Coordinates of C-alpha atoms in Angstrom, one line a residue:
M121 CA -56.8 38.8 35.4
E122 CA -57.1 42.3 37.1
H123 CA -57.1 41.5 41.0
E124 CA -56.8 43.6 44.5
V125 CA -54.0 44.5 45.3
R126 CA -52.9 45.6 49.4
A127 CA -49.1 47.7 49.3
I128 CA -46.9 48.6 52.0
D129 CA -44.6 51.8 50.8
L130 CA -40.7 51.6 52.0
Y131 CA -38.6 55.2 52.2
A132 CA -41.8 56.8 51.0
G133 CA -40.9 60.2 50.0
I134 CA -43.4 62.0 49.0
G135 CA -45.3 59.9 47.6
G136 CA -43.9 58.9 43.6
W137 CA -44.7 55.1 44.7
S138 CA -48.2 55.9 46.6
L139 CA -49.9 58.2 44.0
G140 CA -49.1 55.5 41.2
L141 CA -50.4 52.6 43.1
R142 CA -53.1 54.3 44.4
L143 CA -54.6 55.7 40.6
A144 CA -53.3 52.6 39.2
G145 CA -56.3 50.8 42.0
V146 CA -53.5 49.0 44.5
E147 CA -54.4 49.8 48.4
V148 CA -51.8 51.0 50.1
V149 CA -52.1 49.9 53.2
A150 CA -48.7 51.8 54.8
S151 CA -46.4 53.9 54.6
Y152 CA -42.9 54.7 56.1
E153 CA -40.5 58.2 55.4
W154 CA -38.2 59.8 58.1
W155 CA -37.8 63.2 56.4
Q156 CA -40.3 65.6 58.2
P157 CA -40.8 67.4 55.2
A158 CA -41.6 64.7 52.8
V159 CA -43.8 63.3 55.6
D160 CA -45.9 66.5 55.6
T161 CA -46.5 66.2 51.7
H162 CA -47.6 62.6 51.8
N163 CA -50.1 63.4 54.4
G164 CA -51.2 66.2 52.6
N165 CA -51.7 64.8 49.1
H166 CA -53.0 60.9 50.8
G167 CA -54.6 62.4 53.4
G168 CA -52.7 59.7 55.2
G169 CA -51.5 60.5 59.2
I170 CA -48.0 58.8 58.6
V171 CA -45.4 59.8 61.3
A172 CA -41.6 60.4 60.5
T173 CA -40.2 56.5 61.1
D174 CA -36.7 55.4 60.5
V175 CA -37.4 52.3 58.3
R176 CA -34.0 51.1 59.9
K177 CA -35.5 50.5 63.0
L178 CA -39.2 49.1 62.4
K179 CA -39.9 45.5 64.0
L180 CA -40.9 43.2 61.4
E181 CA -43.3 42.2 63.4
D182 CA -45.4 45.3 63.8
L183 CA -45.6 45.8 59.9
P184 CA -49.0 44.8 58.7
T185 CA -50.2 41.1 57.1
G186 CA -51.8 40.1 54.1
I187 CA -49.1 42.2 51.9
D188 CA -49.3 41.8 48.1
L189 CA -46.9 44.2 47.1
V190 CA -43.9 46.0 48.6
V191 CA -42.3 48.6 46.6
G192 CA -39.8 51.2 48.1
S193 CA -36.4 53.4 47.4
P194 CA -34.2 53.7 49.8
P195 CA -31.9 56.5 50.0
C196 CA -29.2 56.7 46.7
T197 CA -27.1 59.2 48.3
E198 CA -24.6 56.9 49.0
F199 CA -24.3 55.1 45.7
S200 CA -25.0 58.3 43.5
Y201 CA -22.1 59.2 41.8
A202 CA -22.8 62.8 42.3
N203 CA -21.7 62.4 46.0
R204 CA -18.2 63.2 46.2
G205 CA -17.4 62.0 42.6
G206 CA -19.1 58.3 43.3
S207 CA -17.3 57.8 47.3
G208 CA -20.0 57.7 49.4
D209 CA -20.2 55.4 52.4
L210 CA -21.2 51.8 49.9
A211 CA -21.2 50.5 53.5
E212 CA -24.2 52.6 55.0
G213 CA -26.1 52.9 52.2
L214 CA -26.0 48.9 52.0
K215 CA -27.9 48.5 54.9
D216 CA -31.1 50.5 53.6
L217 CA -31.0 47.7 50.7
V218 CA -30.7 44.9 53.1
R219 CA -33.5 46.0 55.0
F220 CA -35.7 46.8 51.9
F221 CA -35.0 42.7 51.7
E222 CA -35.3 41.6 55.1
V223 CA -39.0 43.2 54.5
V224 CA -39.6 41.6 51.8
D225 CA -38.5 37.8 53.4
H226 CA -40.3 38.5 56.3
L227 CA -44.0 39.4 54.2
K228 CA -43.5 37.2 51.8
P229 CA -45.6 39.2 49.0
R230 CA -46.0 38.1 45.5
W231 CA -44.8 41.2 44.5
W232 CA -41.9 43.5 45.2
A233 CA -39.6 45.9 43.5
M234 CA -36.8 48.7 44.6
E235 CA -35.4 51.8 42.4
N236 CA -32.5 53.4 43.1
V237 CA -29.6 55.1 41.1
P238 CA -28.0 52.5 38.1
R239 CA -25.0 52.4 39.9
V240 CA -26.8 50.0 42.3
A241 CA -27.5 47.7 39.6
E242 CA -23.6 46.1 39.4
Y243 CA -23.3 46.8 43.1
M244 CA -26.4 44.7 43.5
R245 CA -24.9 41.7 41.2
A246 CA -22.1 41.2 42.5
G247 CA -23.5 40.8 45.9
F248 CA -26.1 38.5 45.5
A249 CA -24.0 36.4 43.7
D250 CA -20.4 36.8 46.5
P251 CA -21.4 34.5 49.3
G252 CA -19.5 36.9 51.4
H253 CA -21.9 40.0 51.1
A254 CA -24.9 40.6 53.0
L255 CA -27.1 41.0 50.6
H256 CA -26.3 37.0 49.4
R257 CA -28.4 35.5 51.8
F258 CA -31.2 37.1 49.8
R259 CA -30.7 35.6 46.4
H260 CA -33.4 33.2 46.7
L261 CA -35.8 36.1 46.0
D262 CA -34.0 35.8 42.4
P263 CA -34.0 39.4 41.6
L264 CA -34.3 41.2 38.0
I265 CA -32.2 43.7 38.3
E266 CA -32.7 46.7 34.9
V267 CA -31.7 49.8 34.3
V268 CA -34.3 51.3 32.6
D269 CA -35.0 55.3 31.7
F270 CA -38.5 56.6 32.7
S271 CA -38.8 58.7 29.3
D272 CA -39.7 55.4 28.1
Y273 CA -42.4 55.0 30.5
G274 CA -44.5 57.4 29.9
A275 CA -42.4 60.7 31.9
A276 CA -41.4 63.8 30.3
Q277 CA -37.9 63.8 31.6
A278 CA -35.0 61.4 30.5
R279 CA -34.1 59.8 34.0
R280 CA -32.1 56.7 34.5
R281 CA -32.8 54.1 37.3
C282 CA -32.2 50.9 38.5
I283 CA -35.0 48.8 39.6
V284 CA -34.9 46.0 41.4
S285 CA -38.3 43.7 41.6
N286 CA -39.8 40.7 40.5
V287 CA -42.0 41.8 38.4
P288 CA -41.2 41.4 34.9
L289 CA -40.4 44.2 32.9
A290 CA -42.4 42.5 29.9
L291 CA -45.3 42.5 31.6
I292 CA -44.7 46.8 31.7
D293 CA -43.4 46.9 28.6
G294 CA -47.1 45.6 27.3
Y295 CA -48.3 48.1 28.0
K296 CA -46.1 51.1 26.2
A297 CA -48.2 51.0 22.8
K298 CA -50.5 53.2 25.0
L299 CA -47.8 55.8 26.2
G300 CA -47.3 59.0 24.9
S301 CA -43.9 60.5 24.5
P302 CA -44.3 64.2 26.2
T303 CA -41.4 66.5 25.9
L304 CA -39.8 69.4 28.3
G305 CA -42.2 71.7 25.4
D306 CA -44.8 69.8 25.9
V307 CA -44.8 70.7 30.0
I308 CA -43.9 74.4 29.5
A309 CA -46.2 74.7 26.8
A310 CA -49.2 73.7 29.4
L311 CA -47.9 75.3 32.3
N312 CA -47.1 78.5 30.5
G313 CA -50.7 79.2 28.6
D314 CA -53.2 82.0 28.7
G315 CA -56.3 79.8 29.0
S316 CA -58.6 79.3 32.2
V317 CA -57.7 76.2 32.5
V318 CA -54.6 74.1 32.5
T319 CA -54.5 70.5 31.0
D320 CA -52.4 68.3 32.8
P321 CA -49.5 67.3 30.3
I322 CA -49.1 63.8 31.4
W323 CA -52.2 62.6 33.6
G324 CA -55.1 65.0 31.0
G325 CA -57.1 65.6 33.7
V326 CA -57.9 69.7 34.0
L327 CA -57.7 72.4 36.8
P328 CA -58.6 75.8 36.3
A329 CA -55.7 77.6 36.2
A330 CA -56.5 80.3 39.1
G331 CA -55.7 76.9 41.5
L332 CA -52.0 75.9 40.1
T333 CA -49.8 76.5 42.5
E334 CA -46.0 76.9 42.6
T335 CA -45.7 78.5 39.2
E336 CA -43.4 81.8 41.0
T337 CA -40.2 82.4 38.4
E338 CA -36.7 83.2 39.3
P339 CA -35.4 86.6 38.0
A340 CA -33.8 85.8 34.8
L341 CA -30.1 84.6 35.1
I342 CA -27.9 87.5 34.4
G343 CA -25.0 88.1 32.3
E344 CA -22.4 86.3 34.4
E345 CA -25.3 83.3 35.3
L346 CA -25.5 83.1 31.5
R347 CA -21.9 82.4 31.0
M348 CA -20.9 80.1 33.8
N349 CA -24.3 78.7 32.9
R350 CA -23.5 77.8 28.9
D351 CA -20.2 77.8 29.5
A352 CA -20.6 74.7 32.0
K353 CA -23.0 72.5 29.3
V354 CA -21.7 73.6 25.8
H355 CA -18.2 74.1 26.6
H356 CA -17.3 72.1 29.7
A357 CA -13.8 70.7 30.0
V358 CA -14.3 67.2 30.9
Y359 CA -17.6 66.2 30.2
N360 CA -19.9 65.9 27.5
N361 CA -21.1 68.5 25.9
M362 CA -25.4 69.7 26.7
A363 CA -27.2 71.8 25.5
F364 CA -28.0 75.5 26.6
P365 CA -30.9 76.5 26.7
D366 CA -32.3 73.2 26.7
R367 CA -34.4 71.7 24.1
L368 CA -37.9 71.5 24.1
G369 CA -38.7 69.0 21.8
E370 CA -37.3 66.2 23.3
P371 CA -37.6 64.4 27.4
S372 CA -36.0 67.1 29.8
R373 CA -32.8 66.0 31.4
T374 CA -32.6 64.1 35.0
V375 CA -34.2 66.3 37.1
T376 CA -31.8 66.7 40.1
A377 CA -32.6 67.5 43.9
T378 CA -29.9 70.0 44.1
C379 CA -28.3 72.6 41.3
T380 CA -27.7 76.4 41.7
R381 CA -28.6 78.6 39.2
V382 CA -25.2 78.4 38.0
S383 CA -24.7 74.7 37.9
R384 CA -24.4 72.3 35.3
E385 CA -27.2 70.0 36.6
S386 CA -29.6 73.4 36.1
I387 CA -32.0 72.9 33.4
V388 CA -32.4 76.4 32.0
I389 CA -34.9 77.4 29.4
E390 CA -35.7 80.6 28.0
D391 CA -38.6 82.2 29.9
P392 CA -41.8 81.4 27.7
R393 CA -43.3 85.0 29.0
R394 CA -40.2 86.9 28.7
P395 CA -38.5 86.2 25.2
G396 CA -34.7 86.8 25.3
S397 CA -34.4 85.8 29.0
F398 CA -33.6 82.6 30.7
R399 CA -34.4 81.3 33.7
R400 CA -34.2 78.0 35.9
L401 CA -38.0 75.5 36.2
T402 CA -40.4 76.2 38.1
I403 CA -41.2 73.8 41.2
R404 CA -44.6 73.3 39.6
E405 CA -42.5 72.7 35.7
R406 CA -40.5 70.4 38.1
A407 CA -43.0 68.3 39.7
S408 CA -44.6 67.2 35.8
L409 CA -41.1 66.5 34.3
Q410 CA -41.6 63.7 37.4
G411 CA -44.4 63.2 36.5
F412 CA -46.5 64.5 39.1
P413 CA -50.3 65.9 38.6
V414 CA -50.8 69.4 38.6
N415 CA -53.3 69.4 41.4
Y416 CA -49.7 67.7 44.0
Q417 CA -49.1 69.9 46.4
F418 CA -45.4 70.4 48.3
H419 CA -44.9 71.3 52.1
A420 CA -41.6 72.7 52.9
R421 CA -39.7 75.4 54.2
S422 CA -38.2 76.8 51.3
F423 CA -38.0 76.5 47.0
A424 CA -34.6 74.6 47.5
E425 CA -36.5 71.8 49.9
K426 CA -39.1 71.7 47.6
A427 CA -36.7 71.3 44.7
K428 CA -35.0 68.6 47.0
M429 CA -37.7 66.2 47.8
I430 CA -38.9 66.6 43.7
G431 CA -35.7 66.0 42.5
N432 CA -35.1 62.9 45.4
A433 CA -38.5 61.1 43.7
I434 CA -40.1 58.5 41.7
P435 CA -42.1 59.4 38.6
P436 CA -46.0 58.3 39.8
T437 CA -46.1 57.0 35.7
F438 CA -44.0 54.7 36.4
T439 CA -45.3 53.2 39.7
Y440 CA -48.1 52.9 38.0
L441 CA -47.8 50.9 35.3
L442 CA -45.4 48.3 37.6
A443 CA -48.7 48.9 39.6
S444 CA -51.4 48.3 36.7
A445 CA -49.1 44.8 36.1
A446 CA -48.8 43.8 39.5
R447 CA -53.0 43.6 39.1
G448 CA -52.7 42.0 35.6
V449 CA -54.5 44.3 33.4
P450 CA -53.7 43.1 30.0
A451 CA -52.0 45.0 28.0
G452 CA -55.1 45.4 25.5
A453 CA -57.1 46.6 28.5
F454 CA -54.2 49.4 29.5
K455 CA -55.5 52.0 29.0
G456 CA -52.7 54.8 29.4
L457 CA -51.8 57.2 31.8
W458 CA -54.7 59.1 32.7
M459 CA -57.0 60.6 35.3
D460 CA -60.1 60.5 36.0
Q461 CA -61.5 64.0 37.1
R462 CA -62.8 63.7 39.7
H463 CA -58.9 63.1 41.5
M464 CA -57.7 66.6 40.0
V465 CA -59.1 69.0 43.2
L466 CA -56.7 70.6 45.3
P467 CA -55.9 69.1 48.5
D468 CA -58.4 71.3 51.4
V469 CA -54.5 72.6 52.6
L470 CA -51.8 74.1 50.4
P471 CA -48.4 74.5 51.0
K472 CA -46.6 78.4 51.9
A473 CA -45.2 79.5 48.9
T474 CA -41.6 79.8 49.0
P475 CA -40.4 82.2 46.8
P476 CA -37.5 81.1 45.0
E477 CA -33.9 82.5 44.4
R478 CA -32.2 85.2 43.6
A479 CA -29.1 86.4 41.3
G480 CA -26.2 86.8 44.1
R481 CA -25.6 90.4 44.5
T482 CA -23.1 89.7 47.1
Y483 CA -20.4 87.5 47.3
P484 CA -17.6 86.7 49.5
E485 CA -14.8 87.8 49.3
G486 CA -12.3 85.0 48.4
R487 CA -15.0 84.0 45.5
A488 CA -13.8 81.2 43.1
F489 CA -13.1 82.0 39.5
R490 CA -12.2 79.3 36.9
A491 CA -12.8 79.3 32.8
A492 CA -11.7 77.6 30.3
I493 CA -10.4 80.1 27.4
P494 CA -12.4 80.1 24.1
G495 CA -10.2 78.6 21.3
L496 CA -8.4 76.7 24.0
R497 CA -10.4 74.3 25.4
F498 CA -9.7 70.7 23.9
K499 CA -12.0 68.4 26.0
S500 CA -11.3 65.7 28.2
G501 CA -9.8 68.3 30.4
M502 CA -7.0 69.2 28.3
R503 CA -7.7 73.1 28.4
F504 CA -6.0 76.8 29.0
E505 CA -8.4 78.5 32.2
L506 CA -7.9 81.6 34.1
S507 CA -8.2 81.2 37.3
N508 CA -7.7 82.9 40.8
G509 CA -6.3 79.5 42.3
A510 CA -7.6 79.4 46.2
A511 CA -8.9 82.9 45.6
R512 CA -9.4 82.3 49.9
S513 CA -6.8 84.8 51.9
K514 CA -4.8 85.9 48.6
P515 CA -6.4 85.8 45.3
D516 CA -4.0 84.1 42.8
W517 CA -5.0 85.0 39.3
K518 CA -3.3 83.3 35.9
V519 CA -3.7 81.5 33.1
R520 CA -2.7 78.1 33.6
F521 CA -2.6 74.6 31.3
F522 CA -3.7 72.0 32.2
F523 CA -3.5 68.1 30.0
G524 CA -3.2 64.5 30.7
P525 CA -6.1 62.0 31.3
S526 CA -8.3 62.3 34.5
K527 CA -6.0 60.1 37.1
D528 CA -2.6 61.9 35.5
V529 CA -3.9 65.9 35.4
R530 CA -0.7 68.4 34.9
E531 CA -0.2 71.5 34.7
I532 CA 2.6 73.5 33.0
E533 CA 3.3 76.5 35.0
L534 CA 3.9 79.6 32.6
D535 CA 5.6 82.5 34.2
G536 CA 7.3 84.1 31.3
A537 CA 10.2 81.3 30.4
V538 CA 7.8 80.9 27.2
M539 CA 8.2 84.2 25.6
A540 CA 11.8 84.5 26.7
E541 CA 12.7 82.1 24.8
L542 CA 10.9 82.2 21.4
E543 CA 11.0 86.3 21.4
T544 CA 13.8 86.0 18.9
T545 CA 12.8 83.3 16.9
L546 CA 9.4 82.7 16.1
M547 CA 7.8 86.0 17.8
A548 CA 10.5 87.6 15.5
H549 CA 9.3 86.6 12.6
P550 CA 7.6 88.8 10.2
A551 CA 4.3 87.4 9.9
F552 CA 4.6 87.8 14.1
A553 CA 4.1 91.2 13.3
D554 CA 0.2 91.9 13.4
A555 CA 0.3 89.1 16.7
W556 CA 2.4 92.2 18.2
T557 CA -0.1 94.3 17.8
A558 CA -2.8 92.5 18.7
L559 CA -0.9 92.3 22.2
G560 CA -0.2 95.5 22.4
L561 CA -4.3 96.8 22.0
A562 CA -4.7 94.1 25.0
D563 CA -2.1 95.5 27.4
S564 CA -3.4 98.4 27.1
R565 CA -7.5 96.8 27.7
L566 CA -6.1 95.1 30.5
A567 CA -3.7 97.7 32.4
D568 CA -6.1 97.7 34.9
A569 CA -6.7 94.0 35.4
D570 CA -5.1 93.6 38.5
A571 CA -5.3 90.6 40.9
T572 CA -6.9 92.5 43.3
R573 CA -9.8 94.5 40.9
L574 CA -10.0 91.1 39.4
Q575 CA -11.1 89.6 42.6
A576 CA -13.6 92.8 43.4
A577 CA -15.2 93.1 40.4
W578 CA -16.0 89.1 40.9
S579 CA -17.1 89.1 44.1
H580 CA -19.0 92.3 43.2
K581 CA -17.6 94.1 46.2
G582 CA -15.8 96.5 44.0
E583 CA -15.4 98.4 40.0
G584 CA -13.1 96.8 37.8
H585 CA -12.7 93.9 35.2
D586 CA -15.2 91.3 35.1
P587 CA -12.9 88.1 34.4
Y588 CA -14.8 86.6 31.3
D589 CA -13.8 90.1 29.7
V590 CA -10.2 89.2 30.7
V591 CA -10.9 85.6 29.3
D592 CA -12.5 86.6 26.3
T593 CA -9.9 89.3 25.9
L594 CA -7.4 86.5 25.7
A595 CA -9.0 84.1 23.2
A596 CA -9.0 87.1 20.8
V597 CA -5.3 87.7 21.6
A598 CA -4.5 83.5 21.3
A599 CA -6.4 83.9 17.8
D600 CA -4.6 86.1 16.5
V601 CA -1.0 84.8 17.9
Q602 CA -2.2 81.5 16.0
T603 CA -2.7 83.0 12.7
A604 CA 1.1 84.3 12.9
I605 CA 1.8 80.6 14.4
E606 CA -0.1 79.2 11.2
A607 CA 1.8 81.1 8.7
W608 CA 5.4 80.3 10.8
S609 CA 5.1 77.2 10.6
G610 CA 4.2 76.9 6.7
E611 CA 7.8 77.8 6.2
G612 CA 10.1 74.6 5.9
D613 CA 10.7 72.6 9.0
N614 CA 8.9 75.1 11.2
G615 CA 5.5 72.9 12.1
V616 CA 7.5 70.4 12.9
L617 CA 9.6 72.4 15.3
A618 CA 6.3 73.6 16.9
E619 CA 5.3 70.2 17.8
A620 CA 8.3 69.6 19.4
Y621 CA 8.4 72.7 21.5
V622 CA 5.4 71.8 23.2
M623 CA 6.4 68.4 23.8
N624 CA 9.8 69.6 25.8
V625 CA 7.4 72.1 27.3
A626 CA 5.2 69.2 28.4
A627 CA 7.8 66.5 28.8
G628 CA 10.2 69.3 31.1
D629 CA 12.7 66.3 31.8
A630 CA 11.0 63.7 31.1
A631 CA 11.3 61.5 27.4
H632 CA 8.4 62.1 25.3
S633 CA 7.2 59.0 25.5
K634 CA 6.4 60.0 29.0
V635 CA 3.9 62.7 27.9
P636 CA 0.5 61.9 28.8
G637 CA -2.1 62.4 25.9
A638 CA 1.0 62.8 23.3
A639 CA -1.1 62.5 20.6
K640 CA -3.5 64.8 21.0
L641 CA -0.5 66.8 21.9
T642 CA 1.2 67.2 18.8
R643 CA -2.2 67.2 16.4
N644 CA -3.3 70.3 18.9
A645 CA 0.1 72.0 19.0
K646 CA -0.2 75.2 17.4
A647 CA -3.4 75.9 19.5
I648 CA -1.2 75.0 22.0
L649 CA 1.5 77.1 21.1
A650 CA -0.4 79.9 21.1
G651 CA -2.0 79.9 24.5
L652 CA 1.7 78.9 26.2
I653 CA 2.6 82.0 25.0
V654 CA 0.2 84.6 25.8
G655 CA -0.7 82.7 29.1
D656 CA 3.0 83.3 29.3
W657 CA 2.6 86.9 28.4
F658 CA -0.9 87.4 30.8
N659 CA 1.0 85.8 33.7
A660 CA 4.2 87.7 33.8
R661 CA 3.0 91.1 31.4
R662 CA 6.6 91.5 30.2
F663 CA 5.3 93.1 27.3
A664 CA 7.4 96.4 26.6
P665 CA 7.2 98.4 23.0
A666 CA 11.0 97.3 22.2
H667 CA 9.4 93.7 21.0
R668 CA 7.8 95.8 18.6
K669 CA 10.4 97.0 17.1
A670 CA 11.9 93.5 17.0
A671 CA 9.0 92.6 14.9

């Protein structure tokens, strides 16, 4: 049986909790948030007058009474693996978790729910079970701790989050039959049509197209940005591959609070209005993926600030479901995600337009560069890469080879020794003749690719070779060298010799048994040997016409 529910919203952000609750018929008595742009956005959409408030400093006796539901999303920064590789200050983050439970313990609502990053799940399970942990004193709340994907609950993005609550997910799961499965493509198509109205791709309400805000698009990604994006997603040296551009026929990847025009986390699409060009998402597209209706407005000083507030929000699609469960709406009576048309109006005050980012025109002289060489990237961190070192004071452009597990990454110094050792054996073999030709052509092509000119070109402060042109040239030469190695290794025991040579280089003065990732090095020995030769050649630039005669 449905019943009236009064709620408070802690760590309210821009209103992801409050919106879903109100649409489901819950009365949100009070909301608390400390970040002023989020407060402005919350007030601008909900007509409230909340002021920036530090939840940690709230006096429990000042909280409203008669509360049936307490919800909130304490700051997740310290628990996120995106923060310093997961090295955030957990003790600092714990303070907000404890504060949330102190409020719940004080108000004793019938229902309560907290949202946070997935990592918090195991942290909380351990904390509630440990008598010495600050969370242990709240174990009587008997929390249900689950990690869910919001794309299973009506959102158009794959977003995994920890839900800690006493509202059984089984109640919410009963609504799934009435939920759609919106995709990234559904959102893009709905927001980029040419009609006079826009139909909300998540909630179904209709808004005049002229009233649609936050649709300003960024300039298309330029060549080097496209390359950096594609390499970071499709050919990352360590992490799993992503699609580039992002697939339209499925929920999007997680909408993050921060990303750049070239970061791996950015969602990139082919611009539906400019086929063949690629861009990041607009503020409105990000908001729809997060489940905010198309009339929701975002008050902030910059595009980046709006992107941050949206990326930090909880999708109101899920909060609507949780609120429906708290009100006792039976699965059979649940109508799905929908908005009455009277809710589909614009607020009285619209936010300032905030121009999106543009491609960089100038960069610091010490702009850093690193790119794995195609054909010589073997995943799990093993790769040959061209980089400019620290690039702060004196750029050090060279090819580097990395191998080994993440906790024991090793680098082989390529300084001419490989060429010196192999030029009268492997590289003097007739099969190497075409490879010498390729090296000669590459030497001519890269004649002016010295460190100074490469750095000037990369920092957009001078003419010279595009570093990616160098990367691709090295990749092409390495392919020719590997072809020669394949031919050479087919004779006698040369294949075994190639494997032994790679292992000797990797081991240095140590025994082969001490080399991390030995099996992978052996399995890719021919490609690695080609990379050692080409990297050594590029770094030392020892090529001379006499070498062609030796071949």
